[in-house]
mmCIF file of C-alpha atoms in Angstrom:
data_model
loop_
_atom_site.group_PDB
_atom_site.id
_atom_site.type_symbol
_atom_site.label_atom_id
_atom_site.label_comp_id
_atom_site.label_asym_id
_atom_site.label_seq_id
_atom_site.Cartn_x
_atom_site.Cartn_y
_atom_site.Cartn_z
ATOM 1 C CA UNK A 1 93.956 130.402 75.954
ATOM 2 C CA UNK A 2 94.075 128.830 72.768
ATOM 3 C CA UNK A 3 95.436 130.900 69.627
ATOM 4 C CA UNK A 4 95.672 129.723 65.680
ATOM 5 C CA UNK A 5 97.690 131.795 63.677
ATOM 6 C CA UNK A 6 97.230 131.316 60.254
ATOM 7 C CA UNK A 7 99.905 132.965 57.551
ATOM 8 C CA UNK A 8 100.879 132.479 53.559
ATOM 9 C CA UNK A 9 97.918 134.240 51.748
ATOM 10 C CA UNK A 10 98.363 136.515 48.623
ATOM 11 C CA UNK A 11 97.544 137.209 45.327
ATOM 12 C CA UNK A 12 98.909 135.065 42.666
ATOM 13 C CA UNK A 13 98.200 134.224 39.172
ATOM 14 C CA UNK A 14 96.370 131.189 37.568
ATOM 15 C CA UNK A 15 98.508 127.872 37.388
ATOM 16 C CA UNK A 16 100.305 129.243 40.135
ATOM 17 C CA UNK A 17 101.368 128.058 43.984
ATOM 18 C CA UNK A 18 100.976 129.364 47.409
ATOM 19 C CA UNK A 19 101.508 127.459 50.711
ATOM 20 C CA UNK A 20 99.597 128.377 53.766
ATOM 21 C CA UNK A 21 100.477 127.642 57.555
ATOM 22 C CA UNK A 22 98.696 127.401 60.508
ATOM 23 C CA UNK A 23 100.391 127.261 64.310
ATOM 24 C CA UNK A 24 98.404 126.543 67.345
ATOM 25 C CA UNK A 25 99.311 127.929 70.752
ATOM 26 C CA UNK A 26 98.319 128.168 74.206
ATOM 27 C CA UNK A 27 97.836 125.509 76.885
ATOM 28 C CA UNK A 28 97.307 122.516 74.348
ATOM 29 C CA UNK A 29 97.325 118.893 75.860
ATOM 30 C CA UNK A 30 96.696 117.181 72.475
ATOM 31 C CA UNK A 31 95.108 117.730 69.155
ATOM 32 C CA UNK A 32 92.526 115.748 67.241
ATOM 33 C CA UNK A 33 92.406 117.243 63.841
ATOM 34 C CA UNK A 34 93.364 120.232 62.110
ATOM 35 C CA UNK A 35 91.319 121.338 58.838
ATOM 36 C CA UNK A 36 91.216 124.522 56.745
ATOM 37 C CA UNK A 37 88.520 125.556 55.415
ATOM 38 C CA UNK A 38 87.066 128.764 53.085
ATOM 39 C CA UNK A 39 84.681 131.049 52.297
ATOM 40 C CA UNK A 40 84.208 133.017 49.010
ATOM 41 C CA UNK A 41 82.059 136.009 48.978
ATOM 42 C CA UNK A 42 77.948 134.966 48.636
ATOM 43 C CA UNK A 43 78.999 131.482 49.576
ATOM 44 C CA UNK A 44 79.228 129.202 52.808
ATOM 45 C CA UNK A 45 81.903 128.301 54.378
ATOM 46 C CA UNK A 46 83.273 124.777 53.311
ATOM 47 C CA UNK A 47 86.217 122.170 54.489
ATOM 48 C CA UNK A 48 88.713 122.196 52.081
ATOM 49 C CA UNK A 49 91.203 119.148 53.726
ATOM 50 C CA UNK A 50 91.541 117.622 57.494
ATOM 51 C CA UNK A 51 94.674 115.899 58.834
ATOM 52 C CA UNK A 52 94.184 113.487 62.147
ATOM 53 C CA UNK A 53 96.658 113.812 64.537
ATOM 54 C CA UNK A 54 97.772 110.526 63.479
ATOM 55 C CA UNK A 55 97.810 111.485 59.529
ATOM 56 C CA UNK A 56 94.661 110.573 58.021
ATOM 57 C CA UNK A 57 93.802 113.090 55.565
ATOM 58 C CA UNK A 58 90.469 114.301 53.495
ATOM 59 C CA UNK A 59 90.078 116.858 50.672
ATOM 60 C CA UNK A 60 87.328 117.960 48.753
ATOM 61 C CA UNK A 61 86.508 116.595 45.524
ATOM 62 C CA UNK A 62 87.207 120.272 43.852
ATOM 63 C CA UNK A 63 90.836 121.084 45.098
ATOM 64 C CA UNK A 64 92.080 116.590 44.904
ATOM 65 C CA UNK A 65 95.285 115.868 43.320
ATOM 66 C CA UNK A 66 96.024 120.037 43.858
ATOM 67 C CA UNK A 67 96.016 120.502 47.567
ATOM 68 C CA UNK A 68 98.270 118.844 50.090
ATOM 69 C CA UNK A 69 97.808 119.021 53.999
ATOM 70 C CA UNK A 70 100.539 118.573 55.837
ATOM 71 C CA UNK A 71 101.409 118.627 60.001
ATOM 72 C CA UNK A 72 104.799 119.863 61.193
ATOM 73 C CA UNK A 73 106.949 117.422 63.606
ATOM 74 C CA UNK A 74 105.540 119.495 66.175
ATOM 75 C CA UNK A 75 102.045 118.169 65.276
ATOM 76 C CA UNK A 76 101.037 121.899 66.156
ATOM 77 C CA UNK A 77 101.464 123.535 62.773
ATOM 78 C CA UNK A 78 99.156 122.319 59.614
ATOM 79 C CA UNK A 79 99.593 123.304 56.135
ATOM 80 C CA UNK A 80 98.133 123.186 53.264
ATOM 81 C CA UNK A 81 100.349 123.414 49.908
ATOM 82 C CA UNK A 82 98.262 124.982 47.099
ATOM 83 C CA UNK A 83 99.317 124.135 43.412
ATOM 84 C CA UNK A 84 98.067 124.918 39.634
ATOM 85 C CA UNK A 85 95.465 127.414 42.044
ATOM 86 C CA UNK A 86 92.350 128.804 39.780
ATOM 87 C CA UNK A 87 90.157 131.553 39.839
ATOM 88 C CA UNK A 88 87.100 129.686 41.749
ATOM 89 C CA UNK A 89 89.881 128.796 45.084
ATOM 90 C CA UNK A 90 89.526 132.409 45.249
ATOM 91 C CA UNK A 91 88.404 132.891 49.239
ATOM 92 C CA UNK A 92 89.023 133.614 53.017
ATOM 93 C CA UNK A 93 91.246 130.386 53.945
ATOM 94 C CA UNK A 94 90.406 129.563 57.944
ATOM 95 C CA UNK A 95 92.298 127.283 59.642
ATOM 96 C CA UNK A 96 90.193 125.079 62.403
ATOM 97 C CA UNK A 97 91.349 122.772 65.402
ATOM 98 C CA UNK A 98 89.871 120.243 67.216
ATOM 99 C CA UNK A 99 91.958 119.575 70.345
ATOM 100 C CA UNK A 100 92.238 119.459 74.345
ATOM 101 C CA UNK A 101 93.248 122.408 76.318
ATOM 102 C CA UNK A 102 91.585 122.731 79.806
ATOM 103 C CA UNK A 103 89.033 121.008 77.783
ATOM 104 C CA UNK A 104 87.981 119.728 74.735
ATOM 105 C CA UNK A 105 86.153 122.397 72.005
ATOM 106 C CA UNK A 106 86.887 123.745 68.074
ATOM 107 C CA UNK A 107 88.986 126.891 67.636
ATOM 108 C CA UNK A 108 89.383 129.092 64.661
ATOM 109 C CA UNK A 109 92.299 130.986 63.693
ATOM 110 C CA UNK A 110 91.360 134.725 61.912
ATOM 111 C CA UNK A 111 91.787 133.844 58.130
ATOM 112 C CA UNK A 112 93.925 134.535 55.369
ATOM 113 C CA UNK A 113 92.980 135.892 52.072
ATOM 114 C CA UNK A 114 94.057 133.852 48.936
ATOM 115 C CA UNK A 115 93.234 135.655 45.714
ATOM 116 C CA UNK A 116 93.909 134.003 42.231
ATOM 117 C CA UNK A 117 93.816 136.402 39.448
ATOM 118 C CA UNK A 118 92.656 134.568 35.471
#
């Protein structure tokens, strides 16, 4: 059984910072990627940055140069340091793994809510 535990989310003002985590736990042989993504109320859900296990990253064009994703030494904890946040990151943050357990699927953890107040 595979488990992501995401943690971090808050409220916090404009211009501010938050830093989220993610741990994955259970039987894991290896993992592929690890991405968090969000979801803001009326809208879909969309990737906000990936990490490869060997440190490759991506971001969206609307959180580059503010966002930073991160993997622990472990390689199974991702983060995702949030600075000068704005109204519009306002959303459900998930955190999403691709990796091999007694096989190889895509987990989610539950979500954490990040809410930046103007």
């Amino acid at each position: 059984q595979v488990q992501l535990v995401e943690s971090g989310g808050g409220l916090v003002q404009a211009g501010g910072s938050l830093r989220l985590s993610c741990a994955a736990s259970g039987n894991i042989v290896s993992i592929n990627t690890m991405d968090w993504h969000r979801q803001a109320p009326g809208k879909q859900r969309e990737l906000v940055a990936a990490i490869t296990s060997g440190g490759g990253t991506n971001y969206a064009d609307s959180v580059k140069g503010r966002f930073t994703i991160s993997m622990g030494n472990a390689k199974n904890t991702v983060y995702l340091q949030m600075n000068n946040l704005k109204p519009e990151d306002t959303a459900v943050y998930y955190c999403h793994a691709d990796l091999v357990a007694s096989y190889r699927g895509s987990w989610w953890g539950q979500g954490t809510q990040v809410t930046v107040s103007s």
